[in-house]
PDB file of C-alpha atoms in Angstrom:
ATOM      1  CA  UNK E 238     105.438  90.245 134.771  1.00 46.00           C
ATOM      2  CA  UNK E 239     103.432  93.272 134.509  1.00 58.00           C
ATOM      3  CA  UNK E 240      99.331  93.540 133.697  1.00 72.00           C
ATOM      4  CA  UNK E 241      99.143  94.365 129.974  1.00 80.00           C
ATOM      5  CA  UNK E 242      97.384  96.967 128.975  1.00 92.00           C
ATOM      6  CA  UNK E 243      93.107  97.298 127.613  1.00 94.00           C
ATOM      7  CA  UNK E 244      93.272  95.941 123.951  1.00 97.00           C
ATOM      8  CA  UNK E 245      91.474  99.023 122.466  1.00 97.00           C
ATOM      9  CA  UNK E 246      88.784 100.059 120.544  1.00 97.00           C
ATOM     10  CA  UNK E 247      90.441 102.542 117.894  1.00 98.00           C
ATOM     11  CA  UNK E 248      93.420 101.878 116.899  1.00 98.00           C
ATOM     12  CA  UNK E 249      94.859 104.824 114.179  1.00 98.00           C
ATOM     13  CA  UNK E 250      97.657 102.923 112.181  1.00 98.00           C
ATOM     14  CA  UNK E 251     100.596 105.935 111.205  1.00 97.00           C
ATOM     15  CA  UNK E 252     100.960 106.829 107.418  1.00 97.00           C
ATOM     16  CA  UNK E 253     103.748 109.471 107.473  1.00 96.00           C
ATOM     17  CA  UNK E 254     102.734 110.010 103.651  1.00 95.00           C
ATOM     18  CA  UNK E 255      99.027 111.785 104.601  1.00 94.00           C
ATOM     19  CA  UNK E 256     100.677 113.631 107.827  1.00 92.00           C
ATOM     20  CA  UNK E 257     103.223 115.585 105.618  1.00 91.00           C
ATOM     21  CA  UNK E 258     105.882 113.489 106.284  1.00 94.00           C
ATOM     22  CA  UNK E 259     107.996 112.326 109.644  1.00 94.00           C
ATOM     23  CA  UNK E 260     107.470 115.619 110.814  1.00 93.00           C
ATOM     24  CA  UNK E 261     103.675 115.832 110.758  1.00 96.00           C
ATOM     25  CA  UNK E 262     103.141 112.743 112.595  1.00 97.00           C
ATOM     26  CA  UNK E 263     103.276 114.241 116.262  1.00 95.00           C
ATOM     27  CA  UNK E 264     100.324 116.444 114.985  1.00 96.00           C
ATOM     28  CA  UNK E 265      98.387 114.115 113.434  1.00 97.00           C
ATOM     29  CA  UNK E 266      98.556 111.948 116.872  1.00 97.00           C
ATOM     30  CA  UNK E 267      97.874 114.989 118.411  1.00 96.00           C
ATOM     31  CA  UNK E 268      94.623 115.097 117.116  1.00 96.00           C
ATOM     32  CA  UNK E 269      93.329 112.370 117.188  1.00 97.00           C
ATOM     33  CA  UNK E 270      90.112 111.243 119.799  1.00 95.00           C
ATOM     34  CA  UNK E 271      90.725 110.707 123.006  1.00 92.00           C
ATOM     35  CA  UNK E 272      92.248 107.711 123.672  1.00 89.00           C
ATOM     36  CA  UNK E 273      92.815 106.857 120.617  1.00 96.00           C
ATOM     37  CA  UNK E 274      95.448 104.388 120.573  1.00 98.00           C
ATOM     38  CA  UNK E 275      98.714 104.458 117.720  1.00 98.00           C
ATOM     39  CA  UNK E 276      99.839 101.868 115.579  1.00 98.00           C
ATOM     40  CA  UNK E 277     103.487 102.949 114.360  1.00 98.00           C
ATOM     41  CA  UNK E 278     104.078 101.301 110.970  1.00 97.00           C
ATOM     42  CA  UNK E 279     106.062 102.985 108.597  1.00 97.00           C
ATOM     43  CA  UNK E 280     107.456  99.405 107.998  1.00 93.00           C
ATOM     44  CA  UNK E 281     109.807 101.168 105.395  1.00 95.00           C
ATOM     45  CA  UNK E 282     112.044 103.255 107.640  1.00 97.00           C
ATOM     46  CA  UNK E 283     114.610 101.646 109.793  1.00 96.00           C
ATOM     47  CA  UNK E 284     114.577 100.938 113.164  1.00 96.00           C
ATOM     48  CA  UNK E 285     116.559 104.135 114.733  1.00 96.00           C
ATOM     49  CA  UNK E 286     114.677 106.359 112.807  1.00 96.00           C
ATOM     50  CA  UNK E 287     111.390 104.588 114.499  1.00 97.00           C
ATOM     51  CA  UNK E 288     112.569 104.691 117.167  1.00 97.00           C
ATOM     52  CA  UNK E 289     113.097 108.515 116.777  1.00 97.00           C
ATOM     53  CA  UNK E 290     109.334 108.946 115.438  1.00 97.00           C
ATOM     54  CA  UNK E 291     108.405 106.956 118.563  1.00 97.00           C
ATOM     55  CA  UNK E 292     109.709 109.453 120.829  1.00 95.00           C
ATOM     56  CA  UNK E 293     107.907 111.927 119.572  1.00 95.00           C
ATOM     57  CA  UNK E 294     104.526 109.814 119.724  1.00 96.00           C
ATOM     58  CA  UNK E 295     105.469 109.032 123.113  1.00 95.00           C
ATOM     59  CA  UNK E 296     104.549 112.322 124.559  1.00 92.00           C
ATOM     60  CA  UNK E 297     101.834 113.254 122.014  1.00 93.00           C
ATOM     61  CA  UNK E 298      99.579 109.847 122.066  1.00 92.00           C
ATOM     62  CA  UNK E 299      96.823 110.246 124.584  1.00 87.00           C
ATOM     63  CA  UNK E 300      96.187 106.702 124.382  1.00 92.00           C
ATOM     64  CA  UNK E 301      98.105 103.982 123.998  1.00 97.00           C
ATOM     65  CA  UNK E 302     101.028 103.218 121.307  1.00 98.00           C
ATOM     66  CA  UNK E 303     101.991 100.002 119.817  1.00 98.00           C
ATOM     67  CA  UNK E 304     104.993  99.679 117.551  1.00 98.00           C
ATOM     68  CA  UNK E 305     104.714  97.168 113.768  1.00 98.00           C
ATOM     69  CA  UNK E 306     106.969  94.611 113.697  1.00 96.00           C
ATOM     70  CA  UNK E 307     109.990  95.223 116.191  1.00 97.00           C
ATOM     71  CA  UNK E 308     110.214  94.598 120.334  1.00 98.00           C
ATOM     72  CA  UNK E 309     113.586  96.638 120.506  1.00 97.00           C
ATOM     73  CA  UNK E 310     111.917  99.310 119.191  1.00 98.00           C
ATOM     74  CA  UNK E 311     108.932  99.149 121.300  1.00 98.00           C
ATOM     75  CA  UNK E 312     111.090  99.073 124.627  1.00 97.00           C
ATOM     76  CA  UNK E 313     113.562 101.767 123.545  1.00 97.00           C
ATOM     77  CA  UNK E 314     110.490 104.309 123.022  1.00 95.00           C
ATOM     78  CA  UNK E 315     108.508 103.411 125.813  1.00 96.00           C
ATOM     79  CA  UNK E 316     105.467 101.885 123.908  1.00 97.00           C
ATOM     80  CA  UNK E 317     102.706  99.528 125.374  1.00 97.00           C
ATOM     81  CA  UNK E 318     102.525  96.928 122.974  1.00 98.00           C
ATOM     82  CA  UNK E 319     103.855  95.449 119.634  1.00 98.00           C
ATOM     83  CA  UNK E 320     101.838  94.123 116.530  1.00 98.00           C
ATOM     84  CA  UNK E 321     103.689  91.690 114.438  1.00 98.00           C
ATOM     85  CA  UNK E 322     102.965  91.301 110.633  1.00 95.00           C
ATOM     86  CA  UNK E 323     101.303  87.958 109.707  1.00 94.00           C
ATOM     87  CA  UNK E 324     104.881  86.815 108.432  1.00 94.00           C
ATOM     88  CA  UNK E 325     106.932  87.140 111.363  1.00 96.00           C
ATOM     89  CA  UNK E 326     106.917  84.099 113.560  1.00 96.00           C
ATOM     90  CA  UNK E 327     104.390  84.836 116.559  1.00 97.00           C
ATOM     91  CA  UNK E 328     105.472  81.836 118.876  1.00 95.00           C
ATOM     92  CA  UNK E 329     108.932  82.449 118.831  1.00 96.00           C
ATOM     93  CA  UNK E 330     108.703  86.440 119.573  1.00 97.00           C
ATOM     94  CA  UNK E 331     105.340  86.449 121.772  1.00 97.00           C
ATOM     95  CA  UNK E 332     106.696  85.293 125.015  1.00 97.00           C
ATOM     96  CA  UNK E 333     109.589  88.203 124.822  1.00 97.00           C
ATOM     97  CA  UNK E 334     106.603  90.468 124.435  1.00 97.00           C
ATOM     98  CA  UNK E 335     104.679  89.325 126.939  1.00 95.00           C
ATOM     99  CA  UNK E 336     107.222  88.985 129.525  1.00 95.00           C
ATOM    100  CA  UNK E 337     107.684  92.486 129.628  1.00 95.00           C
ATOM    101  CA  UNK E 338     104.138  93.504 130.330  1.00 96.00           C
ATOM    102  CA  UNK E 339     103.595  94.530 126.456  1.00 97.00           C
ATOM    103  CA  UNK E 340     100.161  94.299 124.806  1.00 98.00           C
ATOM    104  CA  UNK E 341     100.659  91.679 121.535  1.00 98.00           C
ATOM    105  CA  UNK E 342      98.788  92.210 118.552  1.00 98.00           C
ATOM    106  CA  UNK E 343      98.647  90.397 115.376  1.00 98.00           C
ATOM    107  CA  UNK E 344      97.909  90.458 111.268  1.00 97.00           C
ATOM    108  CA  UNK E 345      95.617  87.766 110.195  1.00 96.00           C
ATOM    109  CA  UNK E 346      93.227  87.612 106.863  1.00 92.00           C
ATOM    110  CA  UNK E 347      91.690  84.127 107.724  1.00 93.00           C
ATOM    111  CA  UNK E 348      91.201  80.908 109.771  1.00 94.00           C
ATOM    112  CA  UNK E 349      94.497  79.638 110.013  1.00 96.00           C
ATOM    113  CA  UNK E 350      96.374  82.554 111.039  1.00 97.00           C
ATOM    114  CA  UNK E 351      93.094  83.308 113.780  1.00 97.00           C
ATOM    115  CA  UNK E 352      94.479  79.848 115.167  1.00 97.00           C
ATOM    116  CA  UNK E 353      97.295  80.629 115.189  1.00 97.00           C
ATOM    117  CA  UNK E 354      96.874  84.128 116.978  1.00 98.00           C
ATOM    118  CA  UNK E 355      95.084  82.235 119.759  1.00 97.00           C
ATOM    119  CA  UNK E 356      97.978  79.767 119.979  1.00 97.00           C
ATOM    120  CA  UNK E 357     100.676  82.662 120.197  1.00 97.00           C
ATOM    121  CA  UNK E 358      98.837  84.152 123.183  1.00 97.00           C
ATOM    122  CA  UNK E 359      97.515  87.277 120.924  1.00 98.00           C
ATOM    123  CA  UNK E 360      95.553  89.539 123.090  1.00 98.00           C
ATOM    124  CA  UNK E 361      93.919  91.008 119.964  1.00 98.00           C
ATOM    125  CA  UNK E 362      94.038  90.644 115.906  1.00 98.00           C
ATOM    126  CA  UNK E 363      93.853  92.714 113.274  1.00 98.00           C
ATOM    127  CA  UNK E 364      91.387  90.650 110.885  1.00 97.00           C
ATOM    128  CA  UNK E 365      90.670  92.077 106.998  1.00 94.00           C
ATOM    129  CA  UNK E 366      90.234  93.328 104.964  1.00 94.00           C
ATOM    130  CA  UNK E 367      86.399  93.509 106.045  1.00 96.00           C
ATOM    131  CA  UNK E 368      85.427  95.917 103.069  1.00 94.00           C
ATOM    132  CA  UNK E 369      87.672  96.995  99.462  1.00 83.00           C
ATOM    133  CA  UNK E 370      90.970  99.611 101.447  1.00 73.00           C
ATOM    134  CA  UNK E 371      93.879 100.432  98.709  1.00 68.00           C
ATOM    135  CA  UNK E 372      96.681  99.317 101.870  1.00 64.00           C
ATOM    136  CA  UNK E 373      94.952  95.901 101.406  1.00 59.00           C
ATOM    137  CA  UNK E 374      94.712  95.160  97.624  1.00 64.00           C
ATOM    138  CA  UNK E 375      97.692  92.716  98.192  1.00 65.00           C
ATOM    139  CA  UNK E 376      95.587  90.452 100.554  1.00 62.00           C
ATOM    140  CA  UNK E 377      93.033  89.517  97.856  1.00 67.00           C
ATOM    141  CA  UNK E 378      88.713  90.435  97.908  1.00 79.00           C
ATOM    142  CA  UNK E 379      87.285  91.953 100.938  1.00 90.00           C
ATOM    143  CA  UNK E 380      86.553  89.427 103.640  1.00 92.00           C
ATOM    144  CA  UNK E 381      83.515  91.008 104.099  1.00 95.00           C
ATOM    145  CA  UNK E 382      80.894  91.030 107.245  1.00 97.00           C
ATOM    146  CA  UNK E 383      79.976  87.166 107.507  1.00 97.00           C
ATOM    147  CA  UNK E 384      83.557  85.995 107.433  1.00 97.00           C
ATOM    148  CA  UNK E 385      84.075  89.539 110.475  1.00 98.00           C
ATOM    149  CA  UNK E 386      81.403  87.544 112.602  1.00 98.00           C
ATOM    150  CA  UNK E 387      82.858  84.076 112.224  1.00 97.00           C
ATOM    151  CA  UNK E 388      85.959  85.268 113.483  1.00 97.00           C
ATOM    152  CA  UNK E 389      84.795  87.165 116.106  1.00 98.00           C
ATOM    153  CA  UNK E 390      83.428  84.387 117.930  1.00 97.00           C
ATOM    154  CA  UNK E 391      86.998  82.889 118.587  1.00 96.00           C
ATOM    155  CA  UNK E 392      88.703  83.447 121.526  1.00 97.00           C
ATOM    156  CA  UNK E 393      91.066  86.345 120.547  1.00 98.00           C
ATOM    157  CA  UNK E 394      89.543  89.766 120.214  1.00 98.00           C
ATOM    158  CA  UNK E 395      88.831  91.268 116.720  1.00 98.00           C
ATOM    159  CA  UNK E 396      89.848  94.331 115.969  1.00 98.00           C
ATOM    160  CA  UNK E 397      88.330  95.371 112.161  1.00 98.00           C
ATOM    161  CA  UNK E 398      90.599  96.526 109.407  1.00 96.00           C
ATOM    162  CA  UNK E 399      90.311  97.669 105.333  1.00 93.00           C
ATOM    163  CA  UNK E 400      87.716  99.917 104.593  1.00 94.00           C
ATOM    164  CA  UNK E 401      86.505 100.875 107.829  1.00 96.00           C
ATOM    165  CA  UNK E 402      84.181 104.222 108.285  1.00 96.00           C
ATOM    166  CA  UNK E 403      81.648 106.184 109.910  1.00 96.00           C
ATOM    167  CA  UNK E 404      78.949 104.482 107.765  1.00 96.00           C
ATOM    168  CA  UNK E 405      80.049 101.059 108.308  1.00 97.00           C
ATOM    169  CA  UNK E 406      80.969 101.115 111.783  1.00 97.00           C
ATOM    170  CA  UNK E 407      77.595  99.911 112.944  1.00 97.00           C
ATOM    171  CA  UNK E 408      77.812  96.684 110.951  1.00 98.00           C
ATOM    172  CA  UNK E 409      81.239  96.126 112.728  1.00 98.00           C
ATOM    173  CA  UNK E 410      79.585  96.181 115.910  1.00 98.00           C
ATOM    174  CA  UNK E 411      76.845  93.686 114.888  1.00 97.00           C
ATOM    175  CA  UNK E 412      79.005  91.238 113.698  1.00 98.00           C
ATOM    176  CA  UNK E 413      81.119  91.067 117.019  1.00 98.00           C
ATOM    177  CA  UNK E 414      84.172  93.230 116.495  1.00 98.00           C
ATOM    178  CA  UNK E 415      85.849  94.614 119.576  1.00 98.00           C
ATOM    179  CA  UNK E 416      87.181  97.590 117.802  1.00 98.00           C
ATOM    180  CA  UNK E 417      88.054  99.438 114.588  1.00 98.00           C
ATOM    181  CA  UNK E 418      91.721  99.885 113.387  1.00 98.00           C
ATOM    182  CA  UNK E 419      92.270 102.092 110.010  1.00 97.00           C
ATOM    183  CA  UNK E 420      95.138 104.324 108.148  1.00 96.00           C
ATOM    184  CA  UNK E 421      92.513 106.466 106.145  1.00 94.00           C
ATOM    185  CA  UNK E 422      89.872 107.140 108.330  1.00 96.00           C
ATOM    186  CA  UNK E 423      91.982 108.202 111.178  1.00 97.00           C
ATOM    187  CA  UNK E 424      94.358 110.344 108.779  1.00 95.00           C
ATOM    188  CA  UNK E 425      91.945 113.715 108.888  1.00 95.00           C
ATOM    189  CA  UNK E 426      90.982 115.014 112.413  1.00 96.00           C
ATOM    190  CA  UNK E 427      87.041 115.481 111.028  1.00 97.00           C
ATOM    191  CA  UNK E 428      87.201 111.592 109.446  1.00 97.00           C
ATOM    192  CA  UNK E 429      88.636 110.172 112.839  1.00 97.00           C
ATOM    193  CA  UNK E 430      86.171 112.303 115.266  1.00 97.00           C
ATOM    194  CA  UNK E 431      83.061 111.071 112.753  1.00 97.00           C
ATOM    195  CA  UNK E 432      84.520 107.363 113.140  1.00 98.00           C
ATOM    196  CA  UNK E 433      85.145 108.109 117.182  1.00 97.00           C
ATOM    197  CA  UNK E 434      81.529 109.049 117.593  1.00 96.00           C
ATOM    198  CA  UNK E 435      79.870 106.277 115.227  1.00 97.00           C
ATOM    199  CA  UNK E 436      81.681 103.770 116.806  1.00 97.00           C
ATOM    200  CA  UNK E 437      80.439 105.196 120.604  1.00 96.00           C
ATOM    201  CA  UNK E 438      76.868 105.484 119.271  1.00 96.00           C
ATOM    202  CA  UNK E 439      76.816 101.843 117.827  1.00 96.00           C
ATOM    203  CA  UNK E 440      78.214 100.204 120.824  1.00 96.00           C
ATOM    204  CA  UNK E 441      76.110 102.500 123.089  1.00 91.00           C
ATOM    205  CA  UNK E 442      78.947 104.418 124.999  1.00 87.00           C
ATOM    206  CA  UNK E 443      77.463 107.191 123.972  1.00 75.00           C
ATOM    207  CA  UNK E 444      73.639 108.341 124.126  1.00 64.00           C
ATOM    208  CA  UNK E 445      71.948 108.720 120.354  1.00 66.00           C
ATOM    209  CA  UNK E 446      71.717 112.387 120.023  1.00 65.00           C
TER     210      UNK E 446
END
């Protein structure tokens, strides 16, 4: 088996509906910040024509790229990791995942599925919504900061999502998050650069100006 990859920092989730369509997403990868790493979702589409958009990420993601939902899609564009929704069963698809070297990311919106991350061999989880996000009016209220920290202090790392922003990026780091992930604030190259940098200047990878 192979090393998995870093769990990163930034993680820009794909919205094909802000990039123009199918078409735009190569760009909007594209510009992203350095080492930025992709979430494909576009949980709508099926899996040959994700694959197909996965291609195309493939050689414009600087970072790296982790495919929603599907481990056949993953392997057939070259990706370095899957994140499975907090429906699909984590146990039962994890070891496939991790056998091949893949990073494995998961969905979770509170203590039970946090368990269960760490049980499934997670290396990181998506845990939200921290603050109000319109992709994450489904899940209930915000979780908010308090309920962030408590979760960061398990053993799987926490990786921030609903709501997240330049502004709030310093109160991510403070309550223990190892990274941001976010549709919106990734969608505009100035919005994702401002969230790049605030994220760097909280966590001190980068000098205060």
């Amino acid at each position: 088996m192979s090393r998995r990859p870093e769990v990163p920092t930034l993680l820009a989730i794909s919205d094909r509906r802000l990039c123009g369509g199918a078409s735009g997403l190569q760009r909007w990868a594209r510009s992203l910040p350095d080492g930025a790493a992709v979430q494909l979702r576009e949980k709508d589409l099926d899996p040959t024509a994700r694959t197909e958009i996965g291609y195309t990420l493939r050689e414009a993601v600087s970072g790296l790229l982790i495919i929603n939902g599907s481990l056949d899609v993953a392997v057939d564009c070259r990706a370095d990791g899957v994140h499975l929704r907090s429906d699909q069963p984590w146990a039962e698809i994890a070891p496939s995942i991790q056998a091949r070297g893949l990073l494995l990311g998961v969905s979770t919106h509170g203590r039970r599925e946090l368990e269960a991350a760490a049980v499934a061999g997670a290396d990181y989880a998506l845990f939200g919504p921290v603050f109000a996000s319109p992709e994450k009016l489904r899940f209930g209220a915000p979780q908010g900061v308090e309920r962030l920290k408590r979760a960061a202090q398990g053993p799987v790392p926490i990786l921030a999502v609903g709501g997240v922003d330049p502004s709030n990026a310093p109160d991510l780091v403070r309550a223990g998050a190892h990274g941001v992930a976010a549709i919106r604030a990734f969608s505009e190259p100035d919005t994702a650069a401002a969230l790049a940098r605030a994220w760097a200047l909280a966590t001190g990878t980068l000098p205060p100006p």
